JSON list of C-alpha atoms in Angstrom, two decimals:
[
{"chain": "N", "resi": 1, "resn": "GLN", "atom": "CA", "xyz": [-15.94, 41.65, 113.19]},
{"chain": "N", "resi": 2, "resn": "GLN", "atom": "CA", "xyz": [-15.58, 45.21, 111.94]},
{"chain": "N", "resi": 3, "resn": "GLN", "atom": "CA", "xyz": [-14.27, 46.45, 115.28]},
{"chain": "N", "resi": 4, "resn": "VAL", "atom": "CA", "xyz": [-10.78, 47.54, 116.12]},
{"chain": "N", "resi": 5, "resn": "LYS", "atom": "CA", "xyz": [-10.05, 47.29, 119.83]},
{"chain": "N", "resi": 6, "resn": "GLN", "atom": "CA", "xyz": [-7.58, 49.79, 121.21]},
{"chain": "N", "resi": 7, "resn": "SER", "atom": "CA", "xyz": [-5.80, 49.94, 124.56]},
{"chain": "N", "resi": 8, "resn": "PRO", "atom": "CA", "xyz": [-5.02, 51.54, 126.88]},
{"chain": "N", "resi": 9, "resn": "GLN", "atom": "CA", "xyz": [-7.66, 54.25, 127.08]},
{"chain": "N", "resi": 10, "resn": "SER", "atom": "CA", "xyz": [-5.14, 56.62, 128.59]},
{"chain": "N", "resi": 11, "resn": "LEU", "atom": "CA", "xyz": [-1.42, 56.62, 129.14]},
{"chain": "N", "resi": 12, "resn": "ILE", "atom": "CA", "xyz": [1.03, 58.73, 131.09]},
{"chain": "N", "resi": 13, "resn": "VAL", "atom": "CA", "xyz": [4.68, 58.54, 130.09]},
{"chain": "N", "resi": 14, "resn": "GLN", "atom": "CA", "xyz": [7.68, 60.49, 131.31]},
{"chain": "N", "resi": 15, "resn": "LYS", "atom": "CA", "xyz": [9.60, 62.63, 128.88]},
{"chain": "N", "resi": 16, "resn": "GLY", "atom": "CA", "xyz": [12.16, 60.48, 127.09]},
{"chain": "N", "resi": 17, "resn": "GLY", "atom": "CA", "xyz": [10.23, 57.28, 127.71]},
{"chain": "N", "resi": 18, "resn": "ILE", "atom": "CA", "xyz": [8.58, 54.91, 125.27]},
{"chain": "N", "resi": 19, "resn": "SER", "atom": "CA", "xyz": [4.83, 55.14, 124.67]},
{"chain": "N", "resi": 20, "resn": "ILE", "atom": "CA", "xyz": [3.13, 51.97, 123.47]},
{"chain": "N", "resi": 21, "resn": "ILE", "atom": "CA", "xyz": [-0.46, 51.77, 122.23]},
{"chain": "N", "resi": 22, "resn": "ASN", "atom": "CA", "xyz": [-1.99, 48.51, 121.10]},
{"chain": "N", "resi": 23, "resn": "CYS", "atom": "CA", "xyz": [-4.77, 47.57, 118.72]},
{"chain": "N", "resi": 24, "resn": "ALA", "atom": "CA", "xyz": [-6.38, 44.27, 117.84]},
{"chain": "N", "resi": 25, "resn": "TYR", "atom": "CA", "xyz": [-8.71, 43.34, 115.02]},
{"chain": "N", "resi": 26, "resn": "GLU", "atom": "CA", "xyz": [-10.81, 40.38, 113.91]},
{"chain": "N", "resi": 27, "resn": "ASN", "atom": "CA", "xyz": [-11.37, 40.93, 110.23]},
{"chain": "N", "resi": 28, "resn": "THR", "atom": "CA", "xyz": [-8.52, 39.17, 108.42]},
{"chain": "N", "resi": 29, "resn": "ALA", "atom": "CA", "xyz": [-9.47, 41.01, 105.24]},
{"chain": "N", "resi": 30, "resn": "PHE", "atom": "CA", "xyz": [-8.19, 44.29, 106.67]},
{"chain": "N", "resi": 31, "resn": "ASP", "atom": "CA", "xyz": [-5.15, 45.33, 104.66]},
{"chain": "N", "resi": 32, "resn": "TYR", "atom": "CA", "xyz": [-4.40, 48.90, 105.67]},
{"chain": "N", "resi": 33, "resn": "PHE", "atom": "CA", "xyz": [-3.61, 49.98, 109.22]},
{"chain": "N", "resi": 34, "resn": "PRO", "atom": "CA", "xyz": [-3.03, 53.70, 109.87]},
{"chain": "N", "resi": 35, "resn": "TRP", "atom": "CA", "xyz": [-2.50, 55.63, 113.06]},
{"chain": "N", "resi": 36, "resn": "TYR", "atom": "CA", "xyz": [-3.92, 59.10, 113.54]},
{"chain": "N", "resi": 37, "resn": "GLN", "atom": "CA", "xyz": [-2.87, 61.80, 115.99]},
{"chain": "N", "resi": 38, "resn": "GLN", "atom": "CA", "xyz": [-5.40, 64.33, 117.25]},
{"chain": "N", "resi": 39, "resn": "PHE", "atom": "CA", "xyz": [-4.72, 67.44, 119.27]},
{"chain": "N", "resi": 40, "resn": "PRO", "atom": "CA", "xyz": [-7.57, 69.08, 121.21]},
{"chain": "N", "resi": 41, "resn": "GLY", "atom": "CA", "xyz": [-9.90, 71.01, 118.94]},
{"chain": "N", "resi": 42, "resn": "LYS", "atom": "CA", "xyz": [-8.19, 69.76, 115.80]},
{"chain": "N", "resi": 43, "resn": "GLY", "atom": "CA", "xyz": [-8.96, 67.10, 113.25]},
{"chain": "N", "resi": 44, "resn": "PRO", "atom": "CA", "xyz": [-7.10, 63.79, 113.33]},
{"chain": "N", "resi": 45, "resn": "ALA", "atom": "CA", "xyz": [-3.94, 63.77, 111.23]},
{"chain": "N", "resi": 46, "resn": "LEU", "atom": "CA", "xyz": [-2.40, 60.72, 109.62]},
{"chain": "N", "resi": 47, "resn": "LEU", "atom": "CA", "xyz": [0.77, 59.81, 111.51]},
{"chain": "N", "resi": 48, "resn": "ILE", "atom": "CA", "xyz": [2.00, 56.55, 110.03]},
{"chain": "N", "resi": 49, "resn": "ALA", "atom": "CA", "xyz": [0.44, 53.56, 108.28]},
{"chain": "N", "resi": 50, "resn": "ILE", "atom": "CA", "xyz": [1.36, 49.96, 107.48]},
{"chain": "N", "resi": 51, "resn": "ARG", "atom": "CA", "xyz": [0.18, 47.17, 105.22]},
{"chain": "N", "resi": 52, "resn": "PRO", "atom": "CA", "xyz": [0.30, 43.52, 106.31]},
{"chain": "N", "resi": 53, "resn": "ASP", "atom": "CA", "xyz": [3.14, 42.55, 104.01]},
{"chain": "N", "resi": 54, "resn": "VAL", "atom": "CA", "xyz": [5.66, 44.03, 106.46]},
{"chain": "N", "resi": 55, "resn": "SER", "atom": "CA", "xyz": [6.04, 43.51, 110.19]},
{"chain": "N", "resi": 56, "resn": "GLU", "atom": "CA", "xyz": [7.42, 46.92, 111.10]},
{"chain": "N", "resi": 57, "resn": "LYS", "atom": "CA", "xyz": [7.50, 50.44, 109.76]},
{"chain": "N", "resi": 58, "resn": "LYS", "atom": "CA", "xyz": [9.48, 53.29, 111.24]},
{"chain": "N", "resi": 59, "resn": "GLU", "atom": "CA", "xyz": [9.19, 57.00, 110.65]},
{"chain": "N", "resi": 60, "resn": "GLY", "atom": "CA", "xyz": [11.35, 59.08, 112.90]},
{"chain": "N", "resi": 61, "resn": "ARG", "atom": "CA", "xyz": [10.41, 58.38, 116.52]},
{"chain": "N", "resi": 62, "resn": "PHE", "atom": "CA", "xyz": [7.22, 56.57, 115.51]},
{"chain": "N", "resi": 63, "resn": "THR", "atom": "CA", "xyz": [7.15, 52.83, 114.75]},
{"chain": "N", "resi": 64, "resn": "ILE", "atom": "CA", "xyz": [4.29, 50.51, 113.89]},
{"chain": "N", "resi": 65, "resn": "SER", "atom": "CA", "xyz": [4.77, 46.86, 114.78]},
{"chain": "N", "resi": 66, "resn": "PHE", "atom": "CA", "xyz": [2.43, 44.45, 113.03]},
{"chain": "N", "resi": 67, "resn": "ASN", "atom": "CA", "xyz": [1.71, 40.85, 114.02]},
{"chain": "N", "resi": 68, "resn": "LYS", "atom": "CA", "xyz": [-0.46, 39.29, 111.35]},
{"chain": "N", "resi": 69, "resn": "SER", "atom": "CA", "xyz": [-0.90, 35.92, 113.06]},
{"chain": "N", "resi": 70, "resn": "ALA", "atom": "CA", "xyz": [-2.02, 37.56, 116.29]},
{"chain": "N", "resi": 71, "resn": "LYS", "atom": "CA", "xyz": [-4.11, 40.14, 114.45]},
{"chain": "N", "resi": 72, "resn": "GLN", "atom": "CA", "xyz": [-2.51, 42.91, 116.44]},
{"chain": "N", "resi": 73, "resn": "PHE", "atom": "CA", "xyz": [-0.61, 46.07, 115.68]},
{"chain": "N", "resi": 74, "resn": "SER", "atom": "CA", "xyz": [0.92, 48.66, 117.90]},
{"chain": "N", "resi": 75, "resn": "LEU", "atom": "CA", "xyz": [2.34, 52.18, 117.86]},
{"chain": "N", "resi": 76, "resn": "HIS", "atom": "CA", "xyz": [5.62, 52.85, 119.65]},
{"chain": "N", "resi": 77, "resn": "ILE", "atom": "CA", "xyz": [6.71, 56.42, 120.29]},
{"chain": "N", "resi": 78, "resn": "MET", "atom": "CA", "xyz": [10.38, 56.51, 121.19]},
{"chain": "N", "resi": 79, "resn": "ASP", "atom": "CA", "xyz": [11.88, 59.34, 123.26]},
{"chain": "N", "resi": 80, "resn": "SER", "atom": "CA", "xyz": [8.38, 60.66, 123.98]},
{"chain": "N", "resi": 81, "resn": "GLN", "atom": "CA", "xyz": [8.12, 64.44, 124.21]},
{"chain": "N", "resi": 82, "resn": "PRO", "atom": "CA", "xyz": [5.51, 66.73, 125.83]},
{"chain": "N", "resi": 83, "resn": "GLY", "atom": "CA", "xyz": [4.54, 67.81, 122.32]},
{"chain": "N", "resi": 84, "resn": "ASP", "atom": "CA", "xyz": [3.43, 64.23, 121.63]},
{"chain": "N", "resi": 85, "resn": "SER", "atom": "CA", "xyz": [0.64, 64.64, 124.19]},
{"chain": "N", "resi": 86, "resn": "ALA", "atom": "CA", "xyz": [-2.47, 64.01, 122.12]},
{"chain": "N", "resi": 87, "resn": "THR", "atom": "CA", "xyz": [-5.11, 61.40, 121.41]},
{"chain": "N", "resi": 88, "resn": "TYR", "atom": "CA", "xyz": [-4.04, 58.57, 119.14]},
{"chain": "N", "resi": 89, "resn": "PHE", "atom": "CA", "xyz": [-6.40, 56.47, 117.06]},
{"chain": "N", "resi": 90, "resn": "CYS", "atom": "CA", "xyz": [-5.62, 53.24, 115.28]},
{"chain": "N", "resi": 91, "resn": "ALA", "atom": "CA", "xyz": [-7.73, 52.29, 112.29]},
{"chain": "N", "resi": 92, "resn": "ALA", "atom": "CA", "xyz": [-8.10, 49.60, 109.65]},
{"chain": "N", "resi": 93, "resn": "ASN", "atom": "CA", "xyz": [-9.90, 48.93, 106.41]},
{"chain": "N", "resi": 94, "resn": "THR", "atom": "CA", "xyz": [-10.05, 46.73, 103.37]},
{"chain": "N", "resi": 95, "resn": "GLY", "atom": "CA", "xyz": [-10.69, 47.30, 99.74]},
{"chain": "N", "resi": 96, "resn": "PHE", "atom": "CA", "xyz": [-13.13, 50.10, 99.16]},
{"chain": "N", "resi": 97, "resn": "GLN", "atom": "CA", "xyz": [-14.52, 50.18, 102.66]},
{"chain": "N", "resi": 98, "resn": "LYS", "atom": "CA", "xyz": [-14.44, 53.02, 105.13]},
{"chain": "N", "resi": 99, "resn": "LEU", "atom": "CA", "xyz": [-11.79, 53.17, 107.83]},
{"chain": "N", "resi": 100, "resn": "VAL", "atom": "CA", "xyz": [-12.83, 51.59, 111.12]},
{"chain": "N", "resi": 101, "resn": "PHE", "atom": "CA", "xyz": [-11.35, 53.48, 114.06]},
{"chain": "N", "resi": 102, "resn": "GLY", "atom": "CA", "xyz": [-10.32, 52.33, 117.50]},
{"chain": "N", "resi": 103, "resn": "THR", "atom": "CA", "xyz": [-11.69, 54.15, 120.53]},
{"chain": "N", "resi": 104, "resn": "GLY", "atom": "CA", "xyz": [-8.58, 56.28, 121.01]},
{"chain": "N", "resi": 105, "resn": "THR", "atom": "CA", "xyz": [-5.79, 56.58, 123.57]},
{"chain": "N", "resi": 106, "resn": "ARG", "atom": "CA", "xyz": [-5.14, 59.81, 125.37]},
{"chain": "N", "resi": 107, "resn": "LEU", "atom": "CA", "xyz": [-1.39, 60.18, 125.83]},
{"chain": "N", "resi": 108, "resn": "LEU", "atom": "CA", "xyz": [0.14, 62.57, 128.32]},
{"chain": "N", "resi": 109, "resn": "VAL", "atom": "CA", "xyz": [3.89, 62.99, 128.33]},
{"chain": "N", "resi": 110, "resn": "SER", "atom": "CA", "xyz": [5.03, 64.57, 131.56]},
{"chain": "N", "resi": 111, "resn": "PRO", "atom": "CA", "xyz": [7.98, 66.99, 131.45]},
{"chain": "M", "resi": 1, "resn": "ASP", "atom": "CA", "xyz": [-3.88, 73.52, 106.66]},
{"chain": "M", "resi": 2, "resn": "SER", "atom": "CA", "xyz": [-4.91, 70.00, 105.64]},
{"chain": "M", "resi": 3, "resn": "GLY", "atom": "CA", "xyz": [-6.63, 71.12, 102.46]},
{"chain": "M", "resi": 4, "resn": "VAL", "atom": "CA", "xyz": [-10.02, 69.96, 103.69]},
{"chain": "M", "resi": 5, "resn": "THR", "atom": "CA", "xyz": [-12.19, 72.98, 104.57]},
{"chain": "M", "resi": 6, "resn": "GLN", "atom": "CA", "xyz": [-15.08, 72.78, 106.98]},
{"chain": "M", "resi": 7, "resn": "THR", "atom": "CA", "xyz": [-17.47, 75.59, 107.75]},
{"chain": "M", "resi": 8, "resn": "PRO", "atom": "CA", "xyz": [-18.58, 76.90, 110.08]},
{"chain": "M", "resi": 9, "resn": "LYS", "atom": "CA", "xyz": [-15.99, 76.18, 112.78]},
{"chain": "M", "resi": 10, "resn": "HIS", "atom": "CA", "xyz": [-18.47, 76.74, 115.58]},
{"chain": "M", "resi": 11, "resn": "LEU", "atom": "CA", "xyz": [-22.23, 76.59, 115.65]},
{"chain": "M", "resi": 12, "resn": "ILE", "atom": "CA", "xyz": [-24.58, 77.20, 118.56]},
{"chain": "M", "resi": 13, "resn": "THR", "atom": "CA", "xyz": [-28.23, 76.50, 118.02]},
{"chain": "M", "resi": 14, "resn": "ALA", "atom": "CA", "xyz": [-31.37, 75.62, 119.92]},
{"chain": "M", "resi": 15, "resn": "THR", "atom": "CA", "xyz": [-33.08, 72.28, 120.23]},
{"chain": "M", "resi": 16, "resn": "GLY", "atom": "CA", "xyz": [-35.45, 71.52, 117.41]},
{"chain": "M", "resi": 17, "resn": "GLN", "atom": "CA", "xyz": [-33.54, 73.59, 114.91]},
{"chain": "M", "resi": 18, "resn": "ARG", "atom": "CA", "xyz": [-31.91, 72.55, 111.66]},
{"chain": "M", "resi": 19, "resn": "VAL", "atom": "CA", "xyz": [-28.30, 73.23, 110.64]},
{"chain": "M", "resi": 20, "resn": "THR", "atom": "CA", "xyz": [-26.10, 72.56, 107.63]},
{"chain": "M", "resi": 21, "resn": "LEU", "atom": "CA", "xyz": [-22.43, 71.75, 107.88]},
{"chain": "M", "resi": 22, "resn": "ARG", "atom": "CA", "xyz": [-20.26, 72.19, 104.83]},
{"chain": "M", "resi": 23, "resn": "CYS", "atom": "CA", "xyz": [-17.13, 70.39, 103.70]},
{"chain": "M", "resi": 24, "resn": "SER", "atom": "CA", "xyz": [-14.86, 71.06, 100.75]},
{"chain": "M", "resi": 25, "resn": "PRO", "atom": "CA", "xyz": [-12.54, 68.15, 100.08]},
{"chain": "M", "resi": 26, "resn": "ARG", "atom": "CA", "xyz": [-8.88, 68.37, 99.23]},
{"chain": "M", "resi": 27, "resn": "SER", "atom": "CA", "xyz": [-8.29, 69.21, 95.59]},
{"chain": "M", "resi": 28, "resn": "GLY", "atom": "CA", "xyz": [-8.58, 66.06, 93.50]},
{"chain": "M", "resi": 29, "resn": "ASP", "atom": "CA", "xyz": [-10.20, 63.96, 96.20]},
{"chain": "M", "resi": 30, "resn": "LEU", "atom": "CA", "xyz": [-13.44, 62.30, 95.17]},
{"chain": "M", "resi": 31, "resn": "SER", "atom": "CA", "xyz": [-14.43, 60.69, 98.47]},
{"chain": "M", "resi": 32, "resn": "VAL", "atom": "CA", "xyz": [-15.92, 62.51, 101.44]},
{"chain": "M", "resi": 33, "resn": "TYR", "atom": "CA", "xyz": [-16.53, 60.86, 104.79]},
{"chain": "M", "resi": 34, "resn": "TRP", "atom": "CA", "xyz": [-18.45, 62.35, 107.71]},
{"chain": "M", "resi": 35, "resn": "TYR", "atom": "CA", "xyz": [-17.68, 61.46, 111.33]},
{"chain": "M", "resi": 36, "resn": "GLN", "atom": "CA", "xyz": [-19.17, 62.51, 114.66]},
{"chain": "M", "resi": 37, "resn": "GLN", "atom": "CA", "xyz": [-17.01, 62.84, 117.74]},
{"chain": "M", "resi": 38, "resn": "SER", "atom": "CA", "xyz": [-18.77, 63.43, 121.04]},
{"chain": "M", "resi": 39, "resn": "LEU", "atom": "CA", "xyz": [-16.90, 64.64, 124.13]},
{"chain": "M", "resi": 40, "resn": "ASP", "atom": "CA", "xyz": [-14.15, 62.18, 124.99]},
{"chain": "M", "resi": 41, "resn": "GLN", "atom": "CA", "xyz": [-15.54, 59.72, 122.50]},
{"chain": "M", "resi": 42, "resn": "GLY", "atom": "CA", "xyz": [-14.14, 58.06, 119.46]},
{"chain": "M", "resi": 43, "resn": "LEU", "atom": "CA", "xyz": [-14.90, 58.74, 115.83]},
{"chain": "M", "resi": 44, "resn": "GLN", "atom": "CA", "xyz": [-18.33, 57.51, 114.82]},
{"chain": "M", "resi": 45, "resn": "PHE", "atom": "CA", "xyz": [-18.72, 57.02, 111.08]},
{"chain": "M", "resi": 46, "resn": "LEU", "atom": "CA", "xyz": [-21.83, 58.65, 109.64]},
{"chain": "M", "resi": 47, "resn": "ILE", "atom": "CA", "xyz": [-21.74, 58.47, 105.86]},
{"chain": "M", "resi": 48, "resn": "HIS", "atom": "CA", "xyz": [-19.45, 58.19, 102.82]},
{"chain": "M", "resi": 49, "resn": "TYR", "atom": "CA", "xyz": [-19.88, 59.77, 99.40]},
{"chain": "M", "resi": 50, "resn": "TYR", "atom": "CA", "xyz": [-17.79, 59.07, 96.33]},
{"chain": "M", "resi": 51, "resn": "ASN", "atom": "CA", "xyz": [-18.05, 61.35, 93.32]},
{"chain": "M", "resi": 52, "resn": "GLY", "atom": "CA", "xyz": [-21.59, 62.34, 94.18]},
{"chain": "M", "resi": 53, "resn": "GLU", "atom": "CA", "xyz": [-22.89, 58.89, 95.08]},
{"chain": "M", "resi": 54, "resn": "GLU", "atom": "CA", "xyz": [-23.63, 57.57, 98.54]},
{"chain": "M", "resi": 55, "resn": "ARG", "atom": "CA", "xyz": [-21.34, 54.61, 99.18]},
{"chain": "M", "resi": 56, "resn": "ALA", "atom": "CA", "xyz": [-21.84, 53.64, 102.80]},
{"chain": "M", "resi": 57, "resn": "LYS", "atom": "CA", "xyz": [-23.89, 54.59, 105.82]},
{"chain": "M", "resi": 58, "resn": "GLY", "atom": "CA", "xyz": [-22.94, 54.17, 109.40]},
{"chain": "M", "resi": 59, "resn": "ASN", "atom": "CA", "xyz": [-24.88, 54.95, 112.54]},
{"chain": "M", "resi": 60, "resn": "ILE", "atom": "CA", "xyz": [-26.47, 58.02, 111.01]},
{"chain": "M", "resi": 61, "resn": "LEU", "atom": "CA", "xyz": [-29.76, 59.09, 112.52]},
{"chain": "M", "resi": 62, "resn": "GLU", "atom": "CA", "xyz": [-32.81, 59.53, 110.29]},
{"chain": "M", "resi": 63, "resn": "ARG", "atom": "CA", "xyz": [-32.80, 63.20, 111.33]},
{"chain": "M", "resi": 64, "resn": "PHE", "atom": "CA", "xyz": [-29.42, 63.55, 109.61]},
{"chain": "M", "resi": 65, "resn": "SER", "atom": "CA", "xyz": [-28.83, 63.57, 105.88]},
{"chain": "M", "resi": 66, "resn": "ALA", "atom": "CA", "xyz": [-26.00, 64.41, 103.55]},
{"chain": "M", "resi": 67, "resn": "GLN", "atom": "CA", "xyz": [-25.19, 64.95, 99.94]},
{"chain": "M", "resi": 68, "resn": "GLN", "atom": "CA", "xyz": [-22.21, 65.54, 97.71]},
{"chain": "M", "resi": 69, "resn": "PHE", "atom": "CA", "xyz": [-22.57, 68.07, 94.95]},
{"chain": "M", "resi": 70, "resn": "PRO", "atom": "CA", "xyz": [-21.09, 68.06, 91.40]},
{"chain": "M", "resi": 71, "resn": "ASP", "atom": "CA", "xyz": [-18.25, 70.30, 92.55]},
{"chain": "M", "resi": 72, "resn": "LEU", "atom": "CA", "xyz": [-17.53, 67.56, 95.15]},
{"chain": "M", "resi": 73, "resn": "HIS", "atom": "CA", "xyz": [-18.25, 69.63, 98.21]},
{"chain": "M", "resi": 74, "resn": "SER", "atom": "CA", "xyz": [-20.52, 67.95, 100.70]},
{"chain": "M", "resi": 75, "resn": "GLU", "atom": "CA", "xyz": [-23.13, 69.10, 103.16]},
{"chain": "M", "resi": 76, "resn": "LEU", "atom": "CA", "xyz": [-24.36, 67.38, 106.29]},
{"chain": "M", "resi": 77, "resn": "ASN", "atom": "CA", "xyz": [-27.85, 68.40, 107.32]},
{"chain": "M", "resi": 78, "resn": "LEU", "atom": "CA", "xyz": [-28.91, 67.90, 110.93]},
{"chain": "M", "resi": 79, "resn": "SER", "atom": "CA", "xyz": [-32.55, 68.52, 111.79]},
{"chain": "M", "resi": 80, "resn": "SER", "atom": "CA", "xyz": [-34.77, 68.41, 114.87]},
{"chain": "M", "resi": 81, "resn": "LEU", "atom": "CA", "xyz": [-31.65, 68.89, 116.90]},
{"chain": "M", "resi": 82, "resn": "GLU", "atom": "CA", "xyz": [-31.38, 67.45, 120.38]},
{"chain": "M", "resi": 83, "resn": "LEU", "atom": "CA", "xyz": [-28.96, 68.22, 123.18]},
{"chain": "M", "resi": 84, "resn": "GLY", "atom": "CA", "xyz": [-27.22, 64.91, 122.51]},
{"chain": "M", "resi": 85, "resn": "ASP", "atom": "CA", "xyz": [-26.31, 66.01, 119.00]},
{"chain": "M", "resi": 86, "resn": "SER", "atom": "CA", "xyz": [-23.74, 68.38, 120.46]},
{"chain": "M", "resi": 87, "resn": "ALA", "atom": "CA", "xyz": [-20.42, 67.13, 119.15]},
{"chain": "M", "resi": 88, "resn": "LEU", "atom": "CA", "xyz": [-17.54, 67.76, 116.83]},
{"chain": "M", "resi": 89, "resn": "TYR", "atom": "CA", "xyz": [-18.38, 66.86, 113.26]},
{"chain": "M", "resi": 90, "resn": "PHE", "atom": "CA", "xyz": [-15.47, 66.03, 111.00]},
{"chain": "M", "resi": 91, "resn": "CYS", "atom": "CA", "xyz": [-15.29, 65.41, 107.34]},
{"chain": "M", "resi": 92, "resn": "ALA", "atom": "CA", "xyz": [-12.41, 63.65, 105.70]},
{"chain": "M", "resi": 93, "resn": "SER", "atom": "CA", "xyz": [-11.51, 63.21, 102.06]},
{"chain": "M", "resi": 94, "resn": "SER", "atom": "CA", "xyz": [-9.49, 60.72, 100.11]},
{"chain": "M", "resi": 95, "resn": "ALA", "atom": "CA", "xyz": [-8.47, 60.43, 96.52]},
{"chain": "M", "resi": 96, "resn": "ARG", "atom": "CA", "xyz": [-10.18, 57.17, 95.75]},
{"chain": "M", "resi": 97, "resn": "ASP", "atom": "CA", "xyz": [-13.15, 55.14, 96.82]},
{"chain": "M", "resi": 98, "resn": "ARG", "atom": "CA", "xyz": [-11.06, 53.65, 99.57]},
{"chain": "M", "resi": 99, "resn": "GLY", "atom": "CA", "xyz": [-10.31, 54.62, 103.13]},
{"chain": "M", "resi": 100, "resn": "ASP", "atom": "CA", "xyz": [-6.56, 54.82, 102.99]},
{"chain": "M", "resi": 101, "resn": "GLY", "atom": "CA", "xyz": [-5.08, 58.27, 102.86]},
{"chain": "M", "resi": 102, "resn": "TYR", "atom": "CA", "xyz": [-7.86, 60.05, 104.74]},
{"chain": "M", "resi": 103, "resn": "THR", "atom": "CA", "xyz": [-7.28, 63.77, 105.28]},
{"chain": "M", "resi": 104, "resn": "PHE", "atom": "CA", "xyz": [-9.46, 65.30, 107.95]},
{"chain": "M", "resi": 105, "resn": "GLY", "atom": "CA", "xyz": [-10.75, 68.82, 108.18]},
{"chain": "M", "resi": 106, "resn": "SER", "atom": "CA", "xyz": [-10.55, 70.79, 111.41]},
{"chain": "M", "resi": 107, "resn": "GLY", "atom": "CA", "xyz": [-14.16, 70.07, 112.23]},
{"chain": "M", "resi": 108, "resn": "THR", "atom": "CA", "xyz": [-17.35, 71.93, 113.12]},
{"chain": "M", "resi": 109, "resn": "ARG", "atom": "CA", "xyz": [-18.15, 72.16, 116.82]},
{"chain": "M", "resi": 110, "resn": "LEU", "atom": "CA", "xyz": [-21.92, 72.03, 117.20]},
{"chain": "M", "resi": 111, "resn": "THR", "atom": "CA", "xyz": [-23.48, 73.04, 120.48]},
{"chain": "M", "resi": 112, "resn": "VAL", "atom": "CA", "xyz": [-27.21, 72.50, 120.93]},
{"chain": "M", "resi": 113, "resn": "VAL", "atom": "CA", "xyz": [-28.71, 74.47, 123.79]}
]
């Protein structure tokens, strides 16, 4: 019940396209849902986060869509650029618990 | 620079040896989390400290231990090293005893030969 399931494992998108990464969770007590971006050899960096009181949050080209009833949330990267090529992790937690991470999605944006 | 400092950046050691990884959290952050990331794997939670106290343990081997000192820096001790312990080890810090707002360090790459 503490798991966060992430898909796809890898994704290839053409420059200018939309990248979509999905996550699903079981624990309805989760109340914080961040996305992290990790470049090779670097630590993950917080990209964008959402709480379940809103269904969508947008920051620049990055949007989180949140479906509370389906227990799913997704990351959309609009106008994907080669510089967005990285591994993306979704995560979730509740209260004073640690973040639970998804298994990661390796995104490659082709020029 | 995220503000979370991990040393050393790289470490190569032999099987059976013992190493210590160090993490200095971002200024003002009281929580430190340790994660292990093996090649092409996700982030495996090891342990969480808050203001010097252990708060949660994940899949941390008995050969591994950690502590957080009064100045809030943390050390992860790995002993009787095996080839399979080769991985990136990350620490992250947050301001409160809660997972939101994690800031990760750049990691220590451990290679056991």
